[in-house]
Amino acid sequence: MTDLPDHNRQMVLRERPKGNVSDDNFELVTGPVPTAGAGELLLRNRWLSFDPAQRGWINDIRSYVPPVAIGEPMRAYGLGEVVTSDVEGISVGQLVHCKIDWQDYVVVDPSKDATFEAVPDGMSDPTLLLGVLGLTGLTAYFGMTEIGRPGEGDTVLVTAAAGATGSVAGQIARIKGASRVIGTAGAADKRAWVTDVAGFDDCLDHYDEKVRRKLFDAAPKGYNVIYDNVGGSLLDACIFNAAVKARIVLCGAISTGYRPEKPEVGLHFYQLLTTRSARMEGFLVSNYEDQYARARADLAGWVADGSLHHELDVLEGLENAPEGLRRLFAGKNLGKQALKLSA
Amino acid sequence: MTDLPDHNRQMVLRERPKGNVSDDNFELVTGPVPTAGAGELLLRNRWLSFDPAQRGWINDIRSYVPPVAIGEPMRAYGLGEVVTSDVEGISVGQLVHCKIDWQDYVVVDPSKDATFEAVPDGMSDPTLLLGVLGLTGLTAYFGMTEIGRPGEGDTVLVTAAAGATGSVAGQIARIKGASRVIGTAGAADKRAWVTDVAGFDDCLDHYDEKVRRKLFDAAPKGYNVIYDNVGGSLLDACIFNAAVKARIVLCGAISTGYRPEKPEVGLHFYQLLTTRSARMEGFLVSNYEDQYARARADLAGWVADGSLHHELDVLEGLENAPEGLRRLFAGKNLGKQALKLSA
């Protein structure tokens, strides 16, 4: 094993952030490359994936997963290249997707990571597994098809429509027969991408003070499906514009920063859910783990036939990992935020 | 028709209330008794039913029904006795349930009122149609069985559990197999009734400042079904204590007063619906109109076999009708608020 490196860099959590993450919340430390044991792989990490849920993992509160501890490398998923393998069917040089964390090297036991998978032979672009065929694409798929359930005649609203999940969710609604698909996004270039590339019928500025009124003007009869990634006052404006029997999919709440403090902006229009017989429902993509294969086959088919457009927003270098997470909450990413680790 | 009276008293809307209703918002006026035409009935009204939704009907905002106009008698349902009949199968002296409004006499065309029904022959207590076998009982039935769907092992929470709907909803949860049924109510005598008569396992004081913590202590694993009649900060405390995959039934929001102003208290814990894969859903009982007969048969059976307890909270005299509505929002009623009209 003459080609084994002699050190491993890790970006560890130094302190819990209060608001959006800053570089000071993390620290780049150097240590030995870990040693893989029986049934394990040593990976050289190649690509990191960024997801809003990661912000929640560094709050010191109980949630569906335990928080990252101070001094531990930041928890993350991504693509790694196999350096050594004691796992049948996995060869040196192969790319795999699993929990790799913010570091150069990682030891993985595939039998202990439910998210582990080898990149299929012949996959033209393995980074598809970071976004449209990865957790964000699957999240969009199950949230829209299992909870939103748009059908013919439905008007669908997707917030943060230029994001990795929102962009896919809206396009799935169209594929499933929705009559109109409307998005919201921030910057003008992102809104242009949502309509011109992703093919939404319209995309409103979700920072517009009159967004509630604009949402009404865009669909005076209300929205039958609302796929929300933003939360806060924008979600409240969405509820105000919900149609009778609307399904509101609570996917994320990027505007709240996933912070442990009680959010300042509460929902005020929830009573309208009663008079409109409407539903608001949250979910975790892992609820549908047993259906990932079917979902991914659908998603891959739509990518292949050109009906599903997607973007990868790429940073480079482990030292920029905090910036990757920060960009999500600053609304800077177009499509899936990823980071390519230096060779 | 020598027994026909010569005047009809009506309690009409004089001005739209700002907060809870006051006597000044209404005015008792006297006019001629209306004349029934072809296919119509003249009723002498006997019992008025009070429901929180009525407060919404006197706000000047669009909703699922148009608002009551200034100068019109207050819209209400109740029981009337047939004085004259030009309707086949309906005889003088029979009691019927329909929209009767706040007045002594009303003319009704049964073919134009979907809520019209004759009190069945042999029904021992026609006032059952005001509450447990009426719209409040049906509301509890469909909200709990169609949306809450409690099953074995489930812990169920019902807010305003001493009210006409909450008391029935909690007992239905028990009948449907819920393991534990916990309520909230205000006054101590109401809480005692909820546990001692309605058979809930516990009933918390929903005015307690620490109600969020008390709800946790009563069910540390969370509530699988939450049937909410109160809204506001109590609903927020309920969401905080929702179990994974909880179903939160939005039936009413009595704490908000059904007022048109943007409610001051917003929901802050809605993000937990995502991490807990929980659902919050509103409904109108009229969505289930085609299933009323089946529901009422179930409810009547449970009343008959002693598994469903109910109360009628009785006022007397048309002049006290505003007080009937006011009592609902002051949390004074135990069970169904009704008013007996003077002979």
GROMACS .gro file of N, CA, C and O in nm, chain B residues 281-337:
model
  228
  624GLU      N    1  -5.453   1.861   0.993
  624GLU     CA    2  -5.555   1.864   0.887
  624GLU      C    3  -5.687   1.920   0.938
  624GLU      O    4  -5.734   1.884   1.045
  625GLY      N    5  -5.744   2.010   0.860
  625GLY     CA    6  -5.873   2.067   0.893
  625GLY      C    7  -5.985   2.001   0.814
  625GLY      O    8  -5.959   1.930   0.717
  626PHE      N    9  -6.108   2.025   0.857
  626PHE     CA   10  -6.221   1.966   0.785
  626PHE      C   11  -6.349   2.040   0.823
  626PHE      O   12  -6.355   2.109   0.924
  627LEU      N   13  -6.449   2.024   0.740
  627LEU     CA   14  -6.584   2.069   0.772
  627LEU      C   15  -6.672   1.945   0.777
  627LEU      O   16  -6.657   1.854   0.694
  628VAL      N   17  -6.761   1.939   0.873
  628VAL     CA   18  -6.845   1.820   0.888
  628VAL      C   19  -6.927   1.795   0.761
  628VAL      O   20  -6.955   1.680   0.725
  629SER      N   21  -6.961   1.903   0.691
  629SER     CA   22  -7.044   1.888   0.571
  629SER      C   23  -6.973   1.809   0.460
  629SER      O   24  -7.039   1.760   0.368
  630ASN      N   25  -6.841   1.793   0.470
  630ASN     CA   26  -6.770   1.708   0.373
  630ASN      C   27  -6.823   1.565   0.376
  630ASN      O   28  -6.805   1.490   0.280
  631TYR      N   29  -6.882   1.528   0.489
  631TYR     CA   30  -6.922   1.388   0.509
  631TYR      C   31  -7.073   1.369   0.508
  631TYR      O   32  -7.124   1.270   0.561
  632GLU      N   33  -7.145   1.465   0.448
  632GLU     CA   34  -7.291   1.463   0.452
  632GLU      C   35  -7.350   1.330   0.409
  632GLU      O   36  -7.449   1.283   0.466
  633ASP      N   37  -7.287   1.267   0.311
  633ASP     CA   38  -7.342   1.142   0.259
  633ASP      C   39  -7.324   1.025   0.356
  633ASP      O   40  -7.374   0.916   0.332
  634GLN      N   41  -7.252   1.050   0.466
  634GLN     CA   42  -7.232   0.942   0.563
  634GLN      C   43  -7.297   0.971   0.699
  634GLN      O   44  -7.270   0.901   0.797
  635TYR      N   45  -7.379   1.076   0.704
  635TYR     CA   46  -7.440   1.112   0.832
  635TYR      C   47  -7.523   0.998   0.892
  635TYR      O   48  -7.521   0.976   1.013
  636ALA      N   49  -7.597   0.929   0.808
  636ALA     CA   50  -7.688   0.826   0.860
  636ALA      C   51  -7.610   0.717   0.934
  636ALA      O   52  -7.645   0.678   1.046
  637ARG      N   53  -7.504   0.671   0.871
  637ARG     CA   54  -7.421   0.567   0.933
  637ARG      C   55  -7.360   0.618   1.064
  637ARG      O   56  -7.360   0.549   1.167
  638ALA      N   57  -7.308   0.740   1.061
  638ALA     CA   58  -7.244   0.798   1.180
  638ALA      C   59  -7.345   0.809   1.294
  638ALA      O   60  -7.316   0.775   1.409
  639ARG      N   61  -7.464   0.856   1.260
  639ARG     CA   62  -7.564   0.877   1.364
  639ARG      C   63  -7.610   0.744   1.424
  639ARG      O   64  -7.638   0.736   1.543
  640ALA      N   65  -7.614   0.642   1.340
  640ALA     CA   66  -7.651   0.509   1.392
  640ALA      C   67  -7.546   0.463   1.493
  640ALA      O   68  -7.579   0.412   1.601
  641ASP      N   69  -7.419   0.485   1.461
  641ASP     CA   70  -7.312   0.449   1.555
  641ASP      C   71  -7.326   0.528   1.685
  641ASP      O   72  -7.321   0.472   1.795
  642LEU      N   73  -7.341   0.660   1.670
  642LEU     CA   74  -7.349   0.747   1.788
  642LEU      C   75  -7.470   0.709   1.875
  642LEU      O   76  -7.458   0.700   1.998
  643ALA      N   77  -7.584   0.685   1.812
  643ALA     CA   78  -7.705   0.651   1.888
  643ALA      C   79  -7.685   0.519   1.962
  643ALA      O   80  -7.729   0.503   2.077
  644GLY      N   81  -7.617   0.427   1.897
  644GLY     CA   82  -7.589   0.299   1.962
  644GLY      C   83  -7.502   0.316   2.085
  644GLY      O   84  -7.528   0.255   2.190
  645TRP      N   85  -7.401   0.401   2.074
  645TRP     CA   86  -7.311   0.422   2.189
  645TRP      C   87  -7.381   0.496   2.302
  645TRP      O   88  -7.354   0.471   2.419
  646VAL      N   89  -7.470   0.588   2.266
  646VAL     CA   90  -7.548   0.656   2.371
  646VAL      C   91  -7.638   0.554   2.441
  646VAL      O   92  -7.646   0.549   2.564
  647ALA      N   93  -7.701   0.469   2.360
  647ALA     CA   94  -7.796   0.372   2.416
  647ALA      C   95  -7.727   0.271   2.507
  647ALA      O   96  -7.781   0.232   2.611
  648ASP      N   97  -7.607   0.229   2.470
  648ASP     CA   98  -7.541   0.126   2.552
  648ASP      C   99  -7.455   0.187   2.663
  648ASP      O  100  -7.382   0.116   2.733
  649GLY      N  101  -7.460   0.317   2.678
  649GLY     CA  102  -7.394   0.381   2.791
  649GLY      C  103  -7.246   0.409   2.773
  649GLY      O  104  -7.178   0.453   2.866
  650SER      N  105  -7.193   0.387   2.652
  650SER     CA  106  -7.050   0.412   2.632
  650SER      C  107  -7.020   0.555   2.589
  650SER      O  108  -6.904   0.593   2.579
  651LEU      N  109  -7.123   0.634   2.563
  651LEU     CA  110  -7.101   0.772   2.520
  651LEU      C  111  -7.188   0.866   2.605
  651LEU      O  112  -7.310   0.864   2.596
  652HIS      N  113  -7.120   0.944   2.687
  652HIS     CA  114  -7.189   1.038   2.776
  652HIS      C  115  -7.192   1.176   2.714
  652HIS      O  116  -7.099   1.215   2.643
  653HIS      N  117  -7.298   1.252   2.744
  653HIS     CA  118  -7.310   1.385   2.686
  653HIS      C  119  -7.391   1.474   2.780
  653HIS      O  120  -7.465   1.424   2.865
  654GLU      N  121  -7.375   1.602   2.763
  654GLU     CA  122  -7.444   1.699   2.848
  654GLU      C  123  -7.508   1.805   2.761
  654GLU      O  124  -7.456   1.838   2.654
  655LEU      N  125  -7.619   1.860   2.809
  655LEU     CA  126  -7.682   1.974   2.747
  655LEU      C  127  -7.679   2.088   2.849
  655LEU      O  128  -7.720   2.071   2.963
  656ASP      N  129  -7.624   2.201   2.808
  656ASP     CA  130  -7.611   2.317   2.896
  656ASP      C  131  -7.719   2.416   2.852
  656ASP      O  132  -7.711   2.473   2.744
  657VAL      N  133  -7.823   2.433   2.933
  657VAL     CA  134  -7.947   2.495   2.886
  657VAL      C  135  -7.968   2.637   2.940
  657VAL      O  136  -7.967   2.660   3.060
  658LEU      N  137  -7.987   2.731   2.848
  658LEU     CA  138  -8.036   2.865   2.880
  658LEU      C  139  -8.183   2.870   2.840
  658LEU      O  140  -8.230   2.784   2.766
  659GLU      N  141  -8.254   2.974   2.885
  659GLU     CA  142  -8.394   2.989   2.843
  659GLU      C  143  -8.423   3.130   2.794
  659GLU      O  144  -8.372   3.227   2.850
  660GLY      N  145  -8.504   3.143   2.690
  660GLY     CA  146  -8.553   3.273   2.646
  660GLY      C  147  -8.473   3.333   2.532
  660GLY      O  148  -8.351   3.347   2.540
  661LEU      N  149  -8.543   3.374   2.425
  661LEU     CA  150  -8.477   3.430   2.306
  661LEU      C  151  -8.388   3.547   2.341
  661LEU      O  152  -8.281   3.567   2.280
  662GLU      N  153  -8.429   3.627   2.441
  662GLU     CA  154  -8.350   3.745   2.478
  662GLU      C  155  -8.210   3.706   2.527
  662GLU      O  156  -8.119   3.789   2.530
  663ASN      N  157  -8.191   3.582   2.567
  663ASN     CA  158  -8.061   3.536   2.616
  663ASN      C  159  -7.974   3.469   2.509
  663ASN      O  160  -7.868   3.415   2.540
  664ALA      N  161  -8.019   3.475   2.385
  664ALA     CA  162  -7.942   3.408   2.278
  664ALA      C  163  -7.798   3.461   2.267
  664ALA      O  164  -7.704   3.380   2.255
  665PRO      N  165  -7.775   3.593   2.272
  665PRO     CA  166  -7.634   3.638   2.265
  665PRO      C  167  -7.548   3.578   2.376
  665PRO      O  168  -7.431   3.545   2.355
  666GLU      N  169  -7.608   3.562   2.494
  666GLU     CA  170  -7.534   3.501   2.606
  666GLU      C  171  -7.495   3.356   2.574
  666GLU      O  172  -7.387   3.310   2.611
  667GLY      N  173  -7.581   3.285   2.502
  667GLY     CA  174  -7.549   3.147   2.464
  667GLY      C  175  -7.422   3.141   2.380
  667GLY      O  176  -7.334   3.058   2.404
  668LEU      N  177  -7.413   3.232   2.284
  668LEU     CA  178  -7.294   3.234   2.198
  668LEU      C  179  -7.172   3.281   2.276
  668LEU      O  180  -7.062   3.227   2.261
  669ARG      N  181  -7.195   3.381   2.364
  669ARG     CA  182  -7.084   3.436   2.441
  669ARG      C  183  -7.023   3.331   2.534
  669ARG      O  184  -6.902   3.325   2.555
  670ARG      N  185  -7.109   3.247   2.592
  670ARG     CA  186  -7.060   3.145   2.686
  670ARG      C  187  -6.958   3.050   2.622
  670ARG      O  188  -6.864   3.007   2.688
  671LEU      N  189  -6.976   3.021   2.493
  671LEU     CA  190  -6.882   2.931   2.426
  671LEU      C  191  -6.741   2.986   2.430
  671LEU      O  192  -6.644   2.914   2.455
  672PHE      N  193  -6.730   3.119   2.404
  672PHE     CA  194  -6.596   3.179   2.392
  672PHE      C  195  -6.540   3.219   2.528
  672PHE      O  196  -6.422   3.251   2.539
  673ALA      N  197  -6.626   3.218   2.630
  673ALA     CA  198  -6.579   3.242   2.766
  673ALA      C  199  -6.550   3.109   2.836
  673ALA      O  200  -6.510   3.107   2.951
  674GLY      N  201  -6.568   2.999   2.765
  674GLY     CA  202  -6.539   2.867   2.822
  674GLY      C  203  -6.632   2.829   2.935
  674GLY      O  204  -6.595   2.757   3.027
  675LYS      N  205  -6.757   2.874   2.929
  675LYS     CA  206  -6.849   2.850   3.040
  675LYS      C  207  -6.935   2.726   3.023
  675LYS      O  208  -6.984   2.671   3.121
  676ASN      N  209  -6.956   2.684   2.898
  676ASN     CA  210  -7.048   2.572   2.877
  676ASN      C  211  -6.985   2.438   2.913
  676ASN      O  212  -6.867   2.416   2.893
  677LEU      N  213  -7.067   2.350   2.967
  677LEU     CA  214  -7.028   2.210   2.987
  677LEU      C  215  -7.113   2.129   2.891
  677LEU      O  216  -7.235   2.123   2.904
  678GLY      N  217  -7.050   2.069   2.792
  678GLY     CA  218  -7.124   1.998   2.689
  678GLY      C  219  -7.188   2.095   2.592
  678GLY      O  220  -7.140   2.207   2.573
  679LYS      N  221  -7.299   2.054   2.534
  679LYS     CA  222  -7.363   2.130   2.428
  679LYS      C  223  -7.440   2.249   2.483
  679LYS      O  224  -7.528   2.235   2.567
  680GLN      N  225  -7.407   2.368   2.433
  680GLN     CA  226  -7.482   2.487   2.473
  680GLN      C  227  -7.610   2.495   2.391
  680GLN      O  228  -7.606   2.493   2.268
   0.00000   0.00000   0.00000
